[in-house]
Short mmCIF file of C-alpha atoms and ligand atoms in Angstrom, two decimals:
data_model
loop_
_atom_site.label_atom_id
_atom_site.label_comp_id
_atom_site.label_asym_id
_atom_site.label_seq_id
_atom_site.Cartn_x
_atom_site.Cartn_y
_atom_site.Cartn_z
CA MET A 1 -0.06 0.06 0.08
CA ILE A 2 0.94 3.70 -0.40
CA ILE A 3 -0.37 6.29 2.05
CA ARG A 4 -1.10 9.21 -0.31
CA SER A 5 -2.16 11.95 2.17
CA LEU A 6 -2.81 12.65 5.87
CA SER A 7 -4.81 15.32 7.66
CA VAL A 8 -4.41 15.72 11.37
CA ARG A 9 -6.54 17.90 13.58
CA ASN A 10 -6.21 18.56 17.20
CA PHE A 11 -4.00 15.47 18.11
CA ARG A 12 -1.78 15.72 21.02
CA ASN A 13 0.50 18.66 20.17
CA ILE A 14 -0.55 18.87 16.47
CA ALA A 15 -3.24 21.50 16.02
CA SER A 16 -3.46 21.25 12.36
CA ALA A 17 -1.18 19.42 9.77
CA ASP A 18 -1.62 18.16 6.13
CA PHE A 19 0.52 16.16 4.24
CA ILE A 20 0.80 14.90 0.72
CA PHE A 21 3.50 11.98 0.79
CA ASP A 22 6.08 10.78 -1.36
CA PRO A 23 5.60 7.23 -2.55
CA LYS A 24 8.93 6.20 -1.45
CA VAL A 25 10.61 8.28 1.50
CA ASN A 26 9.30 10.73 3.82
CA ILE A 27 11.43 12.26 6.45
CA PHE A 28 10.25 14.48 9.57
CA THR A 29 13.16 16.16 11.37
CA GLY A 30 13.06 18.33 14.37
CA ASN A 31 14.35 18.95 17.81
CA ASN A 32 13.11 16.63 20.88
CA ALA A 33 9.54 17.03 21.90
CA GLN A 34 8.28 18.68 18.76
CA GLY A 35 5.85 16.14 17.49
CA LYS A 36 7.47 13.61 15.31
CA THR A 37 6.38 10.48 17.25
CA ASN A 38 3.01 12.14 17.75
CA LEU A 39 2.64 12.14 13.96
CA CYS A 40 3.85 8.50 13.63
CA GLU A 41 1.33 7.76 16.25
CA ALA A 42 -1.49 9.56 14.30
CA ILE A 43 -0.73 7.23 11.38
CA SER A 44 -0.92 4.10 13.61
CA VAL A 45 -4.23 5.29 15.00
CA CYS A 46 -5.65 5.22 11.59
CA PHE A 47 -4.35 1.56 11.21
CA GLY A 48 -6.48 0.60 14.17
CA LYS A 49 -4.42 1.02 17.16
CA SER A 50 -1.88 3.56 18.61
CA PHE A 51 1.41 1.75 19.43
CA ARG A 52 1.57 3.78 22.71
CA ASN A 53 -1.62 2.18 23.97
CA PRO A 54 -3.03 5.33 25.30
CA LYS A 55 -6.33 6.20 26.98
CA PRO A 56 -8.44 8.10 24.56
CA ALA A 57 -8.38 11.39 26.56
CA GLU A 58 -4.59 11.29 26.18
CA LEU A 59 -4.87 11.90 22.44
CA LEU A 60 -6.69 15.14 23.02
CA PRO A 61 -4.37 18.20 23.34
CA PHE A 62 -3.62 19.22 26.88
CA GLY A 63 -5.60 22.10 28.28
CA SER A 64 -7.59 22.88 25.21
CA ASP A 65 -11.52 23.50 25.14
CA ASN A 66 -11.64 21.61 21.84
CA ARG A 67 -12.39 18.01 22.75
CA GLU A 68 -12.63 16.72 19.09
CA THR A 69 -9.82 15.06 17.19
CA CYS A 70 -9.93 14.13 13.68
CA ILE A 71 -7.30 12.24 11.45
CA GLU A 72 -7.83 11.28 7.99
CA LEU A 73 -5.46 9.03 5.84
CA CYS A 74 -5.97 8.38 2.12
CA PHE A 75 -4.12 5.39 0.64
CA THR A 76 -4.14 3.09 -2.34
CA PHE A 77 -3.61 -0.75 -2.43
CA ASP A 78 -0.87 -1.92 -4.69
CA ASN A 79 -3.20 -3.93 -6.97
CA MET A 80 -5.53 -0.90 -7.35
CA PRO A 81 -3.48 2.23 -7.47
CA ASP A 82 -5.91 4.26 -8.87
CA LYS A 83 -8.55 3.79 -6.30
CA GLU A 84 -8.09 5.95 -3.12
CA ASN A 85 -9.28 4.59 0.24
CA THR A 86 -9.78 6.65 3.25
CA ILE A 87 -9.63 5.94 6.78
CA ARG A 88 -11.06 8.43 9.20
CA TYR A 89 -10.52 8.58 12.85
CA GLU A 90 -12.83 10.85 14.86
CA GLN A 91 -12.79 11.37 18.52
CA LYS A 92 -15.23 13.25 20.65
CA GLY A 93 -14.34 13.46 24.35
CA SER A 94 -13.45 9.87 25.15
CA SER A 95 -15.50 8.30 22.56
CA SER A 96 -14.05 7.31 19.18
CA ARG A 97 -14.91 5.75 15.86
CA LEU A 98 -12.97 4.64 12.83
CA LYS A 99 -14.37 4.61 9.28
CA PHE A 100 -13.03 2.92 6.33
CA ASN A 101 -14.45 4.37 3.10
CA ASP A 102 -17.15 5.93 5.17
CA ILE A 103 -18.27 2.66 6.64
CA ASP A 104 -18.09 2.23 10.51
CA ILE A 105 -15.49 -0.26 11.73
CA LYS A 106 -16.68 -2.00 14.79
CA GLU A 107 -13.62 -3.85 15.57
CA ALA A 108 -10.64 -1.63 14.91
CA GLU A 109 -8.24 -4.38 15.79
CA LYS A 110 -9.34 -6.13 12.63
CA LEU A 111 -8.39 -3.17 10.44
CA TYR A 112 -4.97 -3.43 12.19
CA GLY A 113 -4.59 -7.01 10.71
CA ALA A 114 -5.81 -5.96 7.18
CA LEU A 115 -3.82 -2.81 6.61
CA ARG A 116 -0.29 -3.82 7.11
CA TYR A 117 2.59 -1.43 8.54
CA VAL A 118 5.80 -2.24 10.22
CA LEU A 119 7.01 0.13 12.98
CA PHE A 120 10.39 0.64 14.49
CA ILE A 121 10.27 2.44 17.72
CA PRO A 122 13.43 2.85 20.11
CA GLU A 123 11.83 0.36 22.60
CA ASP A 124 12.50 -2.41 19.90
CA LEU A 125 16.20 -2.26 20.73
CA TYR A 126 15.25 -4.47 23.50
CA ILE A 127 14.43 -7.24 21.22
CA VAL A 128 18.16 -7.50 20.91
CA LYS A 129 19.55 -6.27 24.18
CA GLY A 130 16.55 -7.08 26.63
CA ASP A 131 15.27 -10.00 28.52
CA PRO A 132 14.45 -13.38 26.65
CA SER A 133 10.83 -12.67 27.20
CA VAL A 134 11.02 -9.65 24.86
CA ARG A 135 12.32 -11.86 22.17
CA ARG A 136 9.95 -14.67 22.78
CA ASP A 137 7.15 -12.04 22.60
CA TYR A 138 8.76 -10.86 19.22
CA LEU A 139 8.71 -14.29 17.76
CA ASP A 140 5.25 -14.84 18.84
CA PHE A 141 4.26 -11.50 17.29
CA VAL A 142 6.01 -12.50 13.92
CA ALA A 143 4.46 -15.99 14.09
CA ASN A 144 0.91 -14.62 14.80
CA MET A 145 1.37 -11.99 11.95
CA ILE A 146 1.92 -14.70 9.46
CA ASN A 147 -0.66 -17.25 10.92
CA ARG A 148 -3.45 -15.87 13.14
CA VAL A 149 -3.79 -19.30 14.93
CA HIS A 150 -0.54 -18.80 16.76
CA ASN A 151 -2.02 -16.66 19.49
CA THR A 152 -4.68 -19.33 20.18
CA LYS A 153 -1.81 -21.83 20.57
CA LEU A 154 0.05 -19.69 22.80
CA TYR A 155 -2.91 -19.02 24.99
CA GLU A 156 -3.62 -22.82 25.35
CA TYR A 157 0.09 -23.33 26.27
CA ASN A 158 0.17 -20.48 28.76
CA LYS A 159 -3.18 -21.45 30.34
CA ALA A 160 -2.00 -25.11 30.90
CA LEU A 161 1.42 -23.77 32.19
CA ARG A 162 -0.38 -21.49 34.76
CA GLN A 163 -2.51 -24.39 35.98
CA LYS A 164 0.56 -26.68 36.36
CA ASN A 165 2.52 -24.09 38.25
CA ASN A 166 -0.37 -23.42 40.57
CA ILE A 167 -0.61 -27.17 41.15
CA LEU A 168 3.20 -27.24 41.77
CA ILE A 169 2.74 -24.72 44.52
CA ASN A 170 0.54 -27.01 46.47
CA MET A 171 2.26 -30.16 45.85
CA ASP A 172 4.53 -32.07 48.48
CA PRO A 173 8.10 -32.73 46.74
CA HIS A 174 8.25 -36.03 49.01
CA ASP A 175 4.89 -37.39 48.13
CA LYS A 176 5.11 -40.26 45.39
CA ASN A 177 1.82 -39.29 44.01
CA SER A 178 3.11 -35.95 42.96
CA HIS A 179 5.22 -37.34 40.21
CA PHE A 180 2.37 -39.31 39.03
CA MET A 181 0.17 -36.27 38.79
CA LEU A 182 2.73 -34.17 37.09
CA GLU A 183 2.83 -36.67 34.38
CA SER A 184 -0.54 -36.10 33.17
CA TRP A 185 0.09 -32.30 33.16
CA ASN A 186 3.31 -32.79 31.29
CA ASP A 187 1.50 -34.59 28.49
CA THR A 188 -0.75 -31.49 27.84
CA ILE A 189 2.30 -29.33 28.44
CA ALA A 190 4.43 -31.14 25.85
CA LYS A 191 1.54 -31.01 23.32
CA PHE A 192 0.85 -27.47 23.47
CA GLY A 193 4.58 -26.53 23.94
CA VAL A 194 5.40 -28.23 20.61
CA ASN A 195 2.59 -26.26 18.85
CA VAL A 196 4.13 -22.96 20.22
CA MET A 197 7.61 -24.05 19.24
CA CYS A 198 6.41 -25.21 15.71
CA GLY A 199 4.50 -21.73 15.32
CA ARG A 200 7.63 -19.77 15.99
CA LEU A 201 9.97 -22.04 14.14
CA ARG A 202 7.83 -22.39 10.80
CA HIS A 203 8.78 -18.81 9.87
CA PHE A 204 12.15 -18.49 11.78
CA SER A 205 14.31 -19.31 8.90
CA SER A 206 12.55 -16.72 6.62
CA LEU A 207 12.89 -14.03 9.34
CA SER A 208 16.50 -15.04 10.00
CA ASP A 209 17.44 -15.02 6.22
CA TYR A 210 15.80 -11.76 5.65
CA ALA A 211 17.31 -10.15 8.65
CA ASP A 212 20.68 -11.43 7.56
CA LYS A 213 20.24 -10.03 3.99
CA PHE A 214 19.08 -6.57 5.39
CA TYR A 215 21.71 -6.46 8.05
CA ASP A 216 24.28 -7.06 5.38
CA MET A 217 22.77 -4.28 3.24
CA ILE A 218 22.91 -1.77 6.21
CA ASN A 219 26.50 -2.56 7.24
CA GLY A 220 27.77 -2.58 3.67
CA GLY A 221 28.80 -6.31 3.90
CA SER A 222 31.39 -6.13 6.56
CA GLU A 223 29.62 -8.22 9.04
CA LYS A 224 27.47 -11.22 9.02
CA LEU A 225 24.28 -11.74 11.13
CA THR A 226 22.91 -15.10 12.20
CA MET A 227 19.95 -15.86 14.41
CA HIS A 228 19.60 -19.10 16.33
CA TYR A 229 16.43 -20.37 18.18
CA GLU A 230 17.57 -21.67 21.63
CA SER A 231 15.19 -24.37 22.72
CA THR A 232 15.44 -25.35 26.39
CA VAL A 233 13.78 -28.74 25.45
CA MET A 234 15.83 -29.67 22.41
CA GLY A 235 19.22 -28.31 23.51
CA ASP A 236 21.92 -29.62 21.06
CA ILE A 237 19.72 -32.15 19.50
CA SER A 238 19.43 -31.21 15.79
CA PHE A 239 15.84 -31.19 14.48
CA THR A 240 13.48 -29.49 12.10
CA VAL A 241 10.12 -28.11 12.51
CA ASP A 242 8.51 -31.21 11.06
CA ASP A 243 10.07 -33.44 13.56
CA THR A 244 7.19 -33.02 15.95
CA GLU A 245 7.20 -36.56 17.35
CA LEU A 246 10.87 -36.11 18.33
CA MET A 247 9.99 -32.78 19.83
CA TYR A 248 7.16 -34.15 21.83
CA ASN A 249 9.07 -37.10 23.06
CA THR A 250 12.17 -34.93 24.15
CA TYR A 251 9.73 -32.54 25.73
CA ILE A 252 8.38 -35.31 27.84
CA ASP A 253 11.93 -36.64 28.82
CA ARG A 254 13.11 -33.14 29.76
CA LEU A 255 10.08 -32.67 31.87
CA LYS A 256 10.60 -36.04 33.64
CA GLU A 257 14.32 -35.14 34.12
CA THR A 258 13.50 -31.70 35.84
CA ALA A 259 10.44 -32.96 37.79
CA ASP A 260 12.37 -33.11 41.17
CA ARG A 261 13.71 -29.67 40.69
CA GLU A 262 10.17 -28.31 39.66
CA LEU A 263 8.59 -29.76 42.73
CA ARG A 264 11.22 -28.01 44.92
CA MET A 265 11.23 -24.67 42.91
CA LYS A 266 7.44 -24.88 42.31
CA TYR A 267 7.41 -23.84 38.61
CA THR A 268 8.18 -25.46 35.21
CA LEU A 269 11.76 -25.07 34.34
CA VAL A 270 11.87 -26.03 30.65
CA GLY A 271 9.65 -25.47 27.74
CA ALA A 272 8.48 -23.02 25.03
CA HIS A 273 8.19 -20.27 27.89
CA ARG A 274 11.85 -20.47 28.61
CA ASP A 275 13.25 -20.45 25.09
CA ASP A 276 15.27 -17.67 23.54
CA VAL A 277 16.87 -16.20 20.44
CA THR A 278 20.55 -15.46 20.05
CA PHE A 279 21.65 -12.74 17.45
CA MET A 280 25.32 -13.57 16.40
CA ILE A 281 27.43 -11.06 14.54
CA ASP A 282 30.17 -12.87 13.03
CA ASN A 283 31.01 -15.09 16.09
CA MET A 284 29.99 -12.76 18.68
CA ASN A 285 26.84 -12.75 20.82
CA ALA A 286 25.23 -9.45 20.10
CA LYS A 287 23.32 -9.13 23.39
CA ASP A 288 26.73 -9.14 25.39
CA TYR A 289 29.16 -7.63 22.85
CA ALA A 290 27.41 -5.55 20.18
CA SER A 291 27.86 -1.75 19.99
CA GLN A 292 24.87 0.56 20.11
CA GLY A 293 24.93 1.04 16.22
CA GLN A 294 25.13 -2.82 15.84
CA ILE A 295 22.30 -3.42 18.09
CA ARG A 296 20.21 -0.74 16.41
CA SER A 297 21.13 -2.17 12.85
CA ILE A 298 19.80 -5.54 13.97
CA ALA A 299 16.72 -4.24 15.10
CA VAL A 300 16.23 -2.43 11.99
CA ALA A 301 17.11 -5.52 9.86
CA LEU A 302 14.50 -7.46 11.81
CA LYS A 303 11.81 -4.87 10.96
CA LEU A 304 12.68 -4.87 7.27
CA ALA A 305 12.66 -8.61 7.45
CA GLU A 306 9.23 -8.45 9.05
CA ALA A 307 8.01 -6.36 6.11
CA GLN A 308 9.44 -8.43 3.41
CA MET A 309 7.65 -11.52 5.00
CA ILE A 310 4.29 -9.59 4.93
CA LYS A 311 5.00 -8.68 1.35
CA ASP A 312 5.70 -12.40 0.62
CA LYS A 313 2.66 -13.64 2.26
CA SER A 314 -0.10 -11.12 1.42
CA GLY A 315 1.20 -9.72 -1.75
CA ASP A 316 0.54 -6.38 -0.55
CA VAL A 317 3.44 -4.03 0.45
CA PRO A 318 3.34 -2.73 4.09
CA VAL A 319 4.51 0.74 4.68
CA ILE A 320 7.37 1.19 7.13
CA ILE A 321 7.55 3.77 9.96
CA LEU A 322 10.89 4.20 11.53
CA ASP A 323 10.77 6.51 14.46
CA ASP A 324 14.02 7.78 15.76
CA VAL A 325 16.04 5.25 13.86
CA LEU A 326 18.95 7.12 12.72
CA SER A 327 20.78 8.21 15.90
CA GLU A 328 23.89 6.00 16.86
CA LEU A 329 24.24 5.00 13.15
CA ASP A 330 27.25 6.02 11.08
CA ALA A 331 27.00 7.76 7.70
CA GLY A 332 26.98 4.67 5.65
CA ARG A 333 24.21 3.02 7.81
CA ARG A 334 22.03 6.03 7.74
CA SER A 335 22.41 6.49 4.03
CA PHE A 336 21.19 3.03 3.43
CA ILE A 337 18.10 3.81 5.46
CA ILE A 338 17.25 7.17 3.94
CA ASN A 339 18.24 6.12 0.37
CA HIS A 340 17.87 2.31 -0.20
CA ILE A 341 14.86 0.81 1.37
CA ASP A 342 13.76 0.55 -2.25
CA ASP A 343 10.75 -1.70 -2.08
CA PHE A 344 8.59 0.07 0.63
CA GLN A 345 7.21 3.42 1.24
CA VAL A 346 8.94 4.64 4.34
CA PHE A 347 8.38 7.22 6.97
CA ILE A 348 11.42 8.19 9.00
CA THR A 349 11.80 10.60 11.97
CA SER A 350 15.18 12.26 13.03
CA CYS A 351 16.24 14.75 15.68
CA ASN A 352 19.01 15.87 13.44
CA LEU A 353 18.65 17.54 10.04
CA ALA A 354 22.22 16.75 9.22
CA ASP A 355 21.25 13.08 9.10
CA THR A 356 19.44 13.90 5.77
CA GLU A 357 22.54 15.62 4.23
CA LYS A 358 23.05 12.71 1.78
CA PHE A 359 19.32 12.34 1.06
CA GLU A 360 18.80 11.48 -2.66
CA GLY A 361 15.09 11.80 -3.03
CA GLY A 362 11.65 11.91 -1.39
CA LYS A 363 10.09 14.58 0.75
CA ILE A 364 11.34 16.16 4.13
CA TRP A 365 9.28 18.17 6.68
CA ASN A 366 10.60 20.15 9.58
CA VAL A 367 8.62 20.04 12.80
CA ASN A 368 8.55 22.63 15.33
CA GLY A 369 5.97 22.73 18.33
CA GLY A 370 3.63 20.58 16.38
CA ARG A 371 3.68 22.53 13.15
CA PHE A 372 5.13 20.78 10.08
CA GLU A 373 6.97 22.74 7.32
CA PRO A 374 8.07 21.07 4.14
CA LYS A 375 11.64 21.54 3.35
CA VAL A 376 11.94 23.15 -0.07
CA GLY A 377 14.90 22.45 -2.35
P1 LIG B 1 11.75 13.05 20.49
O1 LIG B 1 12.75 13.45 19.47
O2 LIG B 1 12.27 13.43 21.85
O3 LIG B 1 11.34 11.65 20.41
P2 LIG B 1 9.19 14.02 19.44
O4 LIG B 1 9.35 14.97 18.47
O5 LIG B 1 9.06 12.66 18.81
O6 LIG B 1 10.48 14.14 20.32
P3 LIG B 1 6.68 13.63 20.50
O7 LIG B 1 6.84 12.32 21.37
O8 LIG B 1 6.06 13.70 19.31
O9 LIG B 1 8.15 14.23 20.42
O10 LIG B 1 6.02 14.67 21.60
C1 LIG B 1 6.06 16.08 21.31
C2 LIG B 1 5.27 16.92 22.31
O11 LIG B 1 3.96 16.55 22.54
C3 LIG B 1 5.80 16.58 23.66
O12 LIG B 1 6.30 17.69 24.51
C4 LIG B 1 4.81 15.91 24.41
O13 LIG B 1 4.89 16.10 25.98
C5 LIG B 1 3.58 16.58 23.98
N1 LIG B 1 2.44 15.82 24.07
C6 LIG B 1 2.08 14.52 24.21
N2 LIG B 1 0.83 14.35 24.46
C7 LIG B 1 0.26 15.43 24.33
C8 LIG B 1 -1.09 15.88 24.38
N3 LIG B 1 -2.18 15.13 24.53
N4 LIG B 1 -1.48 17.30 24.26
C9 LIG B 1 -0.44 18.13 23.98
N5 LIG B 1 0.92 17.86 23.90
C10 LIG B 1 1.20 16.45 24.08
MG1 LIG B 2 9.89 10.91 19.45
#
């Protein structure tokens, strides 16, 4: 899809702003706290959900008597480039509605799945440098983006796991029956756990191959990124996503091996809920050794990989929003991002006008106090 234009009225610190976008690259520069992320958020609101997860009242400008917000976004799908579609978000006080081509959308979340965009925000750096849970959540997000059944499988697994952990709390580690009771739970946990692992792994190699390709493009080919799924169940055993029986049997064995410790520690020690991903740059674990710029480059490569996977699956090209992506990157990496993300329409924010020195084409706006001025020339 291509976003053709956007009008924003009375949204956070943006009183009024109108844009006709470039089909390729759009850059917004300005000092801190001027409205760049607010603008990215306005776009995400039209796609069904703000990435900041605000209460509706937070979107209205502070201290203003005007309690009405309106955002209108016009876009075209790739297979119908001449037909403009409109999404309109209207908010009065704390009640809001979203319209797609004048038709009320009851469940905004559905729109979020149908209109695809990929977002980078600085918090995404935690996919690389944060806790394993952030990486698991990211893999689950990607798996669910490709196949909507994944969240149901994950829900089943987490529910069974919670129930087993609750039972563990009340079990006597010295009671022989405890092991017997655990076994029936472990069967369920292993079945559901294999489903979750398979959901993640089915698309892992595409994500990893594309991330490697984009990382290579970002850094100009001097370093290689590889990603590994670290399974607490499978350890060093080599397996593919089709080896479900091997996975199930190994899962059961591992749960048996850890049963005594589980009974003492009162939670499930191995399984899909403890798995992780490692990012290796050449032979170094990025989480422990990568520089800020390398971490950022990995996160951006992942986002571009995500976009490419959406494109492969749906045939429609998602737009990419990169909020505050350029800081900490050297000139070569910045130049790739502003000039060479060729297959997608991109929206990029930056605090530093100098970042755009080598900008080869597209549009730039400067933002100051919520007012956006196109940069001419
Ligand atoms: P940075 O470069 O630091 O990320 P930014 O340009 O992305 O800055 P925004 O997050 O867009 O900044 O915020 C711009 C300003 O909008 C901030 O000063 C913020 O406090 C203000 N703001 C946030 N919500 C509202 C609101 N509801 N009404 C008015 N102003 C708001
Ligand atoms: Mg910002």
